[in-house]
Amino acid sequence: MRLRTAAAAVLLALTGCTTGPSLEDRGEVTAPPGDSRHLTIGSAGFTESDLLAQMYAQLLNQAGYRTSLITVANRELYEPALESGQIDVVPEYAATFADWLNAKTNGPDAPPVGSPDLASTMKALRGLATPRGLTVLDPGRAVDQNAFAVTAAYARQHHLRTLSDLGASGLKVRLAAGDECVQRPYCEPGLKKVYGIDITGIDPKGVGTTQAKRAVQSGQDQMVLTTTTDATLDQFGLVLLADDRHLQNADYIVPVVNRARAGSERVTKALGRLNEVLTTADLAAMNQQVDSWRRLAQDVARTYLQDKGLLK
């Protein structure tokens, strides 16, 4: 059963009076790994998160758990609910979640701990999550990072396959992105510093929006900020340029669980099976089925798991 607006309202009320481990206990694990028979899977309310939550639920169902799904689009709500055990499992992104927990723990001006290096990012993430009663399971191969796309015709004309190629070309580039691109190190400053790309301006049309892609398709802009699992690039004649110098952080997909309720080896094993098969390309294809073909996330997730031999 999927719980949405009403459940989010209840969650908002409850998170005001429940917390994770007390401050004096933080820094040590105070509860043994739990194995609740009924687990609540959280989704952040966008297509990819819905797909991951559905796959987690179906894998856990097969492992003998009863599951329910809840959609809470705001991390400020679902993360405390994960600490308190109102939500037991959520799909997260390693570097983004590490930086979010770091800011929550050490203040908004704390230096970022997420980086392009997966090992150091995971070490920092686990160090921040464990005192809050959370366990971060192993990442797989799937990663959803910021990415940059140009038209296929533009790439052919200027012999571009990578962002380094674009920097070396000396071409002037107007970039369709969000307002924050001007300041974010992974965006305009990083493109200039790491790749030497001549960014002449930011067209504030958002990250991977239809409007932004159309601006590049029409030639109004030369490049768009999107993500590595964007399923609609082909519709606009766009192709990604490889981040060959690793400007983007290691936003590999990781399951995060409430240790006291879902920290058992059985949960870890059930969810870990997805790591063996799920790739970035797989996620992009599933996103496309939901966003472009209007299939239900639950059905797409089930078909994928069955095709990969993970569901009977």
PDB file of C-alpha atoms in Angstrom, residues 13-253:
ATOM      1  CA  ALA A  13       3.640  15.671  13.381  1.00  0.00           C
ATOM      2  CA  LEU A  14       5.568  12.728  14.743  1.00  0.00           C
ATOM      3  CA  THR A  15       9.033  13.908  13.811  1.00  0.00           C
ATOM      4  CA  GLY A  16       8.580  16.848  16.125  1.00  0.00           C
ATOM      5  CA  CYS A  17       8.508  14.539  19.145  1.00  0.00           C
ATOM      6  CA  THR A  18      10.771  11.640  18.184  1.00  0.00           C
ATOM      7  CA  THR A  19      14.499  11.559  17.692  1.00  0.00           C
ATOM      8  CA  GLY A  20      17.362   9.195  17.038  1.00  0.00           C
ATOM      9  CA  PRO A  21      20.085   8.400  19.566  1.00  0.00           C
ATOM     10  CA  SER A  22      20.501  10.975  22.340  1.00  0.00           C
ATOM     11  CA  LEU A  23      23.304  13.476  21.954  1.00  0.00           C
ATOM     12  CA  GLU A  24      25.296  11.978  24.814  1.00  0.00           C
ATOM     13  CA  ASP A  25      25.181   8.560  23.113  1.00  0.00           C
ATOM     14  CA  ARG A  26      26.197   9.733  19.677  1.00  0.00           C
ATOM     15  CA  GLY A  27      29.562   8.496  18.540  1.00  0.00           C
ATOM     16  CA  GLU A  28      28.796   4.888  19.573  1.00  0.00           C
ATOM     17  CA  VAL A  29      26.327   2.279  18.417  1.00  0.00           C
ATOM     18  CA  THR A  30      23.810   1.841  21.215  1.00  0.00           C
ATOM     19  CA  ALA A  31      21.354  -0.669  19.726  1.00  0.00           C
ATOM     20  CA  PRO A  32      21.965  -4.144  18.283  1.00  0.00           C
ATOM     21  CA  PRO A  33      20.988  -4.755  14.660  1.00  0.00           C
ATOM     22  CA  GLY A  34      17.241  -5.280  14.544  1.00  0.00           C
ATOM     23  CA  ASP A  35      15.090  -7.450  12.320  1.00  0.00           C
ATOM     24  CA  SER A  36      11.519  -6.170  12.334  1.00  0.00           C
ATOM     25  CA  ARG A  37       9.060  -8.301  10.416  1.00  0.00           C
ATOM     26  CA  HIS A  38       7.294  -5.275   8.925  1.00  0.00           C
ATOM     27  CA  LEU A  39       9.432  -2.648   7.221  1.00  0.00           C
ATOM     28  CA  THR A  40       8.474   0.766   5.871  1.00  0.00           C
ATOM     29  CA  ILE A  41      10.329   1.803   2.731  1.00  0.00           C
ATOM     30  CA  GLY A  42      10.677   5.523   2.070  1.00  0.00           C
ATOM     31  CA  SER A  43      10.699   7.267  -1.298  1.00  0.00           C
ATOM     32  CA  ALA A  44      11.676  10.866  -1.985  1.00  0.00           C
ATOM     33  CA  GLY A  45       8.828  11.212  -4.459  1.00  0.00           C
ATOM     34  CA  PHE A  46      10.593  11.405  -7.824  1.00  0.00           C
ATOM     35  CA  THR A  47      10.628   8.649 -10.441  1.00  0.00           C
ATOM     36  CA  GLU A  48      14.022   7.150  -9.682  1.00  0.00           C
ATOM     37  CA  SER A  49      13.456   7.112  -5.930  1.00  0.00           C
ATOM     38  CA  ASP A  50      10.040   5.481  -6.459  1.00  0.00           C
ATOM     39  CA  LEU A  51      11.637   2.782  -8.629  1.00  0.00           C
ATOM     40  CA  LEU A  52      14.352   2.044  -6.099  1.00  0.00           C
ATOM     41  CA  ALA A  53      11.874   1.941  -3.224  1.00  0.00           C
ATOM     42  CA  GLN A  54       9.680  -0.469  -5.190  1.00  0.00           C
ATOM     43  CA  MET A  55      12.642  -2.743  -5.917  1.00  0.00           C
ATOM     44  CA  TYR A  56      13.701  -2.680  -2.257  1.00  0.00           C
ATOM     45  CA  ALA A  57      10.160  -3.568  -1.156  1.00  0.00           C
ATOM     46  CA  GLN A  58       9.817  -6.426  -3.622  1.00  0.00           C
ATOM     47  CA  LEU A  59      13.200  -7.907  -2.687  1.00  0.00           C
ATOM     48  CA  LEU A  60      12.360  -7.661   1.003  1.00  0.00           C
ATOM     49  CA  ASN A  61       8.928  -9.221   0.414  1.00  0.00           C
ATOM     50  CA  GLN A  62      10.602 -12.186  -1.237  1.00  0.00           C
ATOM     51  CA  ALA A  63      12.949 -12.447   1.762  1.00  0.00           C
ATOM     52  CA  GLY A  64       9.929 -12.871   4.042  1.00  0.00           C
ATOM     53  CA  TYR A  65       9.218  -9.322   5.206  1.00  0.00           C
ATOM     54  CA  ARG A  66       5.948  -7.426   5.037  1.00  0.00           C
ATOM     55  CA  THR A  67       6.528  -3.975   3.586  1.00  0.00           C
ATOM     56  CA  SER A  68       4.712  -0.715   3.063  1.00  0.00           C
ATOM     57  CA  LEU A  69       5.831   2.316   1.106  1.00  0.00           C
ATOM     58  CA  ILE A  70       5.648   5.969   2.074  1.00  0.00           C
ATOM     59  CA  THR A  71       6.518   9.003  -0.022  1.00  0.00           C
ATOM     60  CA  VAL A  72       8.095  11.966   1.768  1.00  0.00           C
ATOM     61  CA  ALA A  73       9.705  14.332  -0.714  1.00  0.00           C
ATOM     62  CA  ASN A  74      11.556  16.437   1.835  1.00  0.00           C
ATOM     63  CA  ARG A  75      14.834  15.057   3.232  1.00  0.00           C
ATOM     64  CA  GLU A  76      14.373  17.326   6.251  1.00  0.00           C
ATOM     65  CA  LEU A  77      11.369  15.134   7.119  1.00  0.00           C
ATOM     66  CA  TYR A  78      12.323  11.646   6.014  1.00  0.00           C
ATOM     67  CA  GLU A  79      15.820  11.568   7.502  1.00  0.00           C
ATOM     68  CA  PRO A  80      14.642  12.205  11.107  1.00  0.00           C
ATOM     69  CA  ALA A  81      11.879   9.652  10.491  1.00  0.00           C
ATOM     70  CA  LEU A  82      14.543   7.175   9.421  1.00  0.00           C
ATOM     71  CA  GLU A  83      16.475   7.839  12.628  1.00  0.00           C
ATOM     72  CA  SER A  84      13.372   7.363  14.781  1.00  0.00           C
ATOM     73  CA  GLY A  85      12.237   4.165  13.042  1.00  0.00           C
ATOM     74  CA  GLN A  86       9.080   5.509  11.409  1.00  0.00           C
ATOM     75  CA  ILE A  87      10.852   4.751   8.135  1.00  0.00           C
ATOM     76  CA  ASP A  88      13.148   1.725   8.029  1.00  0.00           C
ATOM     77  CA  VAL A  89      14.825   1.857   4.618  1.00  0.00           C
ATOM     78  CA  VAL A  90      15.449   4.587   2.036  1.00  0.00           C
ATOM     79  CA  PRO A  91      17.457   4.773  -1.188  1.00  0.00           C
ATOM     80  CA  GLU A  92      20.040   7.542  -0.968  1.00  0.00           C
ATOM     81  CA  TYR A  93      22.960   9.045  -2.891  1.00  0.00           C
ATOM     82  CA  ALA A  94      26.310   8.665  -1.150  1.00  0.00           C
ATOM     83  CA  ALA A  95      27.980  12.048  -1.593  1.00  0.00           C
ATOM     84  CA  THR A  96      24.803  14.108  -1.356  1.00  0.00           C
ATOM     85  CA  PHE A  97      23.658  12.331   1.799  1.00  0.00           C
ATOM     86  CA  ALA A  98      27.126  12.591   3.340  1.00  0.00           C
ATOM     87  CA  ASP A  99      27.171  16.341   2.815  1.00  0.00           C
ATOM     88  CA  TRP A 100      23.618  16.677   4.116  1.00  0.00           C
ATOM     89  CA  LEU A 101      24.400  14.777   7.324  1.00  0.00           C
ATOM     90  CA  ASN A 102      27.645  16.702   7.683  1.00  0.00           C
ATOM     91  CA  ALA A 103      25.806  20.022   7.533  1.00  0.00           C
ATOM     92  CA  LYS A 104      23.215  18.737   9.997  1.00  0.00           C
ATOM     93  CA  THR A 105      25.921  17.555  12.396  1.00  0.00           C
ATOM     94  CA  ASN A 106      28.586  20.234  12.005  1.00  0.00           C
ATOM     95  CA  GLY A 107      26.666  23.245  10.699  1.00  0.00           C
ATOM     96  CA  PRO A 108      25.860  24.625   7.250  1.00  0.00           C
ATOM     97  CA  ASP A 109      29.346  26.071   6.805  1.00  0.00           C
ATOM     98  CA  ALA A 110      31.144  22.788   7.438  1.00  0.00           C
ATOM     99  CA  PRO A 111      33.544  21.825   4.613  1.00  0.00           C
ATOM    100  CA  PRO A 112      31.997  19.211   2.303  1.00  0.00           C
ATOM    101  CA  VAL A 113      32.885  15.573   2.959  1.00  0.00           C
ATOM    102  CA  GLY A 114      31.431  14.174  -0.270  1.00  0.00           C
ATOM    103  CA  SER A 115      33.976  13.886  -3.067  1.00  0.00           C
ATOM    104  CA  PRO A 116      34.541  12.134  -6.407  1.00  0.00           C
ATOM    105  CA  ASP A 117      36.322   9.352  -4.497  1.00  0.00           C
ATOM    106  CA  LEU A 118      33.800   6.689  -3.489  1.00  0.00           C
ATOM    107  CA  ALA A 119      35.880   5.126  -0.713  1.00  0.00           C
ATOM    108  CA  SER A 120      36.507   8.381   1.145  1.00  0.00           C
ATOM    109  CA  THR A 121      32.896   9.454   0.625  1.00  0.00           C
ATOM    110  CA  MET A 122      31.564   6.200   2.056  1.00  0.00           C
ATOM    111  CA  LYS A 123      33.926   6.405   5.034  1.00  0.00           C
ATOM    112  CA  ALA A 124      32.711   9.916   5.831  1.00  0.00           C
ATOM    113  CA  LEU A 125      29.075   8.963   5.284  1.00  0.00           C
ATOM    114  CA  ARG A 126      29.223   5.954   7.570  1.00  0.00           C
ATOM    115  CA  GLY A 127      31.029   7.964  10.225  1.00  0.00           C
ATOM    116  CA  LEU A 128      28.173  10.480  10.222  1.00  0.00           C
ATOM    117  CA  ALA A 129      25.341   7.954   9.925  1.00  0.00           C
ATOM    118  CA  THR A 130      26.357   5.406  12.564  1.00  0.00           C
ATOM    119  CA  PRO A 131      25.969   7.688  15.622  1.00  0.00           C
ATOM    120  CA  ARG A 132      22.448   8.461  14.424  1.00  0.00           C
ATOM    121  CA  GLY A 133      21.442   4.811  14.505  1.00  0.00           C
ATOM    122  CA  LEU A 134      21.697   4.439  10.734  1.00  0.00           C
ATOM    123  CA  THR A 135      23.552   1.817   8.724  1.00  0.00           C
ATOM    124  CA  VAL A 136      24.683   2.597   5.187  1.00  0.00           C
ATOM    125  CA  LEU A 137      24.792  -0.554   3.076  1.00  0.00           C
ATOM    126  CA  ASP A 138      27.295  -1.103   0.291  1.00  0.00           C
ATOM    127  CA  PRO A 139      26.923   0.838  -2.954  1.00  0.00           C
ATOM    128  CA  GLY A 140      26.522  -0.949  -6.244  1.00  0.00           C
ATOM    129  CA  ARG A 141      27.491   0.192  -9.728  1.00  0.00           C
ATOM    130  CA  ALA A 142      24.597   2.584 -10.301  1.00  0.00           C
ATOM    131  CA  VAL A 143      25.370   6.268  -9.887  1.00  0.00           C
ATOM    132  CA  ASP A 144      23.226   9.333 -10.488  1.00  0.00           C
ATOM    133  CA  GLN A 145      25.535  12.305 -10.888  1.00  0.00           C
ATOM    134  CA  ASN A 146      25.246  15.715 -12.400  1.00  0.00           C
ATOM    135  CA  ALA A 147      26.131  15.533 -16.086  1.00  0.00           C
ATOM    136  CA  PHE A 148      26.410  17.841 -19.079  1.00  0.00           C
ATOM    137  CA  ALA A 149      24.894  17.302 -22.523  1.00  0.00           C
ATOM    138  CA  VAL A 150      25.197  18.925 -25.939  1.00  0.00           C
ATOM    139  CA  THR A 151      23.433  18.156 -29.185  1.00  0.00           C
ATOM    140  CA  ALA A 152      24.740  15.147 -31.073  1.00  0.00           C
ATOM    141  CA  ALA A 153      25.258  17.398 -34.105  1.00  0.00           C
ATOM    142  CA  TYR A 154      27.338  19.867 -32.053  1.00  0.00           C
ATOM    143  CA  ALA A 155      29.436  17.000 -30.674  1.00  0.00           C
ATOM    144  CA  ARG A 156      30.073  15.612 -34.160  1.00  0.00           C
ATOM    145  CA  GLN A 157      30.881  19.012 -35.625  1.00  0.00           C
ATOM    146  CA  HIS A 158      33.491  19.792 -32.965  1.00  0.00           C
ATOM    147  CA  HIS A 159      34.705  16.221 -32.297  1.00  0.00           C
ATOM    148  CA  LEU A 160      33.554  16.216 -28.675  1.00  0.00           C
ATOM    149  CA  ARG A 161      33.285  13.137 -26.499  1.00  0.00           C
ATOM    150  CA  THR A 162      34.440  14.498 -23.141  1.00  0.00           C
ATOM    151  CA  LEU A 163      34.326  17.721 -21.182  1.00  0.00           C
ATOM    152  CA  SER A 164      38.086  17.902 -21.689  1.00  0.00           C
ATOM    153  CA  ASP A 165      37.479  17.951 -25.439  1.00  0.00           C
ATOM    154  CA  LEU A 166      35.113  20.887 -24.997  1.00  0.00           C
ATOM    155  CA  GLY A 167      37.632  22.787 -22.879  1.00  0.00           C
ATOM    156  CA  ALA A 168      40.405  22.184 -25.402  1.00  0.00           C
ATOM    157  CA  SER A 169      38.184  23.357 -28.257  1.00  0.00           C
ATOM    158  CA  GLY A 170      38.052  26.935 -26.971  1.00  0.00           C
ATOM    159  CA  LEU A 171      34.360  27.151 -27.859  1.00  0.00           C
ATOM    160  CA  LYS A 172      32.239  29.691 -26.017  1.00  0.00           C
ATOM    161  CA  VAL A 173      29.450  27.957 -24.143  1.00  0.00           C
ATOM    162  CA  ARG A 174      26.185  29.270 -22.772  1.00  0.00           C
ATOM    163  CA  LEU A 175      24.924  26.766 -20.210  1.00  0.00           C
ATOM    164  CA  ALA A 176      21.283  25.973 -19.420  1.00  0.00           C
ATOM    165  CA  ALA A 177      21.174  25.136 -15.708  1.00  0.00           C
ATOM    166  CA  GLY A 178      19.806  26.234 -12.348  1.00  0.00           C
ATOM    167  CA  ASP A 179      20.557  29.604 -10.779  1.00  0.00           C
ATOM    168  CA  GLU A 180      22.880  27.940  -8.268  1.00  0.00           C
ATOM    169  CA  CYS A 181      25.226  26.843 -11.075  1.00  0.00           C
ATOM    170  CA  VAL A 182      27.066  30.165 -10.833  1.00  0.00           C
ATOM    171  CA  GLN A 183      28.368  29.233  -7.364  1.00  0.00           C
ATOM    172  CA  ARG A 184      28.345  25.445  -7.114  1.00  0.00           C
ATOM    173  CA  PRO A 185      31.825  23.902  -7.507  1.00  0.00           C
ATOM    174  CA  TYR A 186      30.510  21.074  -9.710  1.00  0.00           C
ATOM    175  CA  CYS A 187      28.992  23.565 -12.157  1.00  0.00           C
ATOM    176  CA  GLU A 188      30.319  26.811 -13.685  1.00  0.00           C
ATOM    177  CA  PRO A 189      33.335  27.258 -11.355  1.00  0.00           C
ATOM    178  CA  GLY A 190      34.361  23.614 -11.774  1.00  0.00           C
ATOM    179  CA  LEU A 191      33.864  23.595 -15.529  1.00  0.00           C
ATOM    180  CA  LYS A 192      36.140  26.593 -15.787  1.00  0.00           C
ATOM    181  CA  LYS A 193      38.773  25.463 -13.276  1.00  0.00           C
ATOM    182  CA  VAL A 194      38.947  21.735 -14.014  1.00  0.00           C
ATOM    183  CA  TYR A 195      38.202  21.724 -17.732  1.00  0.00           C
ATOM    184  CA  GLY A 196      39.003  25.245 -18.918  1.00  0.00           C
ATOM    185  CA  ILE A 197      35.578  25.569 -20.549  1.00  0.00           C
ATOM    186  CA  ASP A 198      34.708  29.119 -21.581  1.00  0.00           C
ATOM    187  CA  ILE A 199      31.297  29.573 -19.941  1.00  0.00           C
ATOM    188  CA  THR A 200      29.893  32.862 -21.191  1.00  0.00           C
ATOM    189  CA  GLY A 201      26.685  32.778 -19.167  1.00  0.00           C
ATOM    190  CA  ILE A 202      24.112  30.709 -17.311  1.00  0.00           C
ATOM    191  CA  ASP A 203      20.618  30.443 -18.766  1.00  0.00           C
ATOM    192  CA  PRO A 204      18.515  29.804 -15.613  1.00  0.00           C
ATOM    193  CA  LYS A 205      16.136  27.162 -16.937  1.00  0.00           C
ATOM    194  CA  GLY A 206      16.676  24.518 -14.247  1.00  0.00           C
ATOM    195  CA  VAL A 207      18.454  21.166 -14.072  1.00  0.00           C
ATOM    196  CA  GLY A 208      17.473  18.843 -16.903  1.00  0.00           C
ATOM    197  CA  THR A 209      14.129  20.519 -17.513  1.00  0.00           C
ATOM    198  CA  THR A 210      12.343  20.298 -20.848  1.00  0.00           C
ATOM    199  CA  GLN A 211      12.804  24.042 -21.251  1.00  0.00           C
ATOM    200  CA  ALA A 212      16.555  23.739 -20.703  1.00  0.00           C
ATOM    201  CA  LYS A 213      16.908  20.886 -23.184  1.00  0.00           C
ATOM    202  CA  ARG A 214      14.904  22.705 -25.811  1.00  0.00           C
ATOM    203  CA  ALA A 215      17.168  25.730 -25.422  1.00  0.00           C
ATOM    204  CA  VAL A 216      20.152  23.548 -26.327  1.00  0.00           C
ATOM    205  CA  GLN A 217      18.259  21.728 -29.056  1.00  0.00           C
ATOM    206  CA  SER A 218      17.417  25.061 -30.708  1.00  0.00           C
ATOM    207  CA  GLY A 219      20.961  26.417 -30.411  1.00  0.00           C
ATOM    208  CA  GLN A 220      20.001  29.154 -27.968  1.00  0.00           C
ATOM    209  CA  ASP A 221      22.355  27.466 -25.476  1.00  0.00           C
ATOM    210  CA  GLN A 222      25.202  25.079 -26.193  1.00  0.00           C
ATOM    211  CA  MET A 223      25.078  22.789 -23.157  1.00  0.00           C
ATOM    212  CA  VAL A 224      22.622  21.687 -20.455  1.00  0.00           C
ATOM    213  CA  LEU A 225      23.143  20.508 -16.900  1.00  0.00           C
ATOM    214  CA  THR A 226      21.255  17.240 -16.356  1.00  0.00           C
ATOM    215  CA  THR A 227      21.952  13.865 -14.701  1.00  0.00           C
ATOM    216  CA  THR A 228      23.566  10.595 -15.723  1.00  0.00           C
ATOM    217  CA  THR A 229      20.224   8.753 -15.535  1.00  0.00           C
ATOM    218  CA  ASP A 230      18.286  11.250 -17.653  1.00  0.00           C
ATOM    219  CA  ALA A 231      16.027   9.118 -19.811  1.00  0.00           C
ATOM    220  CA  THR A 232      14.916  11.767 -22.304  1.00  0.00           C
ATOM    221  CA  LEU A 233      18.146  12.970 -23.933  1.00  0.00           C
ATOM    222  CA  ASP A 234      17.494  11.077 -27.175  1.00  0.00           C
ATOM    223  CA  GLN A 235      14.168  12.861 -27.613  1.00  0.00           C
ATOM    224  CA  PHE A 236      16.027  16.165 -27.856  1.00  0.00           C
ATOM    225  CA  GLY A 237      18.970  14.890 -29.902  1.00  0.00           C
ATOM    226  CA  LEU A 238      21.333  15.317 -26.963  1.00  0.00           C
ATOM    227  CA  VAL A 239      24.359  13.318 -25.816  1.00  0.00           C
ATOM    228  CA  LEU A 240      26.366  13.413 -22.602  1.00  0.00           C
ATOM    229  CA  LEU A 241      29.984  14.528 -22.531  1.00  0.00           C
ATOM    230  CA  ALA A 242      32.065  12.294 -20.262  1.00  0.00           C
ATOM    231  CA  ASP A 243      33.283  13.758 -16.971  1.00  0.00           C
ATOM    232  CA  ASP A 244      36.758  12.377 -17.671  1.00  0.00           C
ATOM    233  CA  ARG A 245      38.499  14.374 -14.913  1.00  0.00           C
ATOM    234  CA  HIS A 246      35.939  13.401 -12.275  1.00  0.00           C
ATOM    235  CA  LEU A 247      34.526  16.781 -11.366  1.00  0.00           C
ATOM    236  CA  GLN A 248      31.313  15.273 -10.012  1.00  0.00           C
ATOM    237  CA  ASN A 249      30.940  13.686  -6.608  1.00  0.00           C
ATOM    238  CA  ALA A 250      30.479   9.955  -6.001  1.00  0.00           C
ATOM    239  CA  ASP A 251      26.681   9.903  -5.844  1.00  0.00           C
ATOM    240  CA  TYR A 252      26.397   6.132  -5.976  1.00  0.00           C
ATOM    241  CA  ILE A 253      23.069   4.733  -4.874  1.00  0.00           C
TER     242      ILE A 253
END
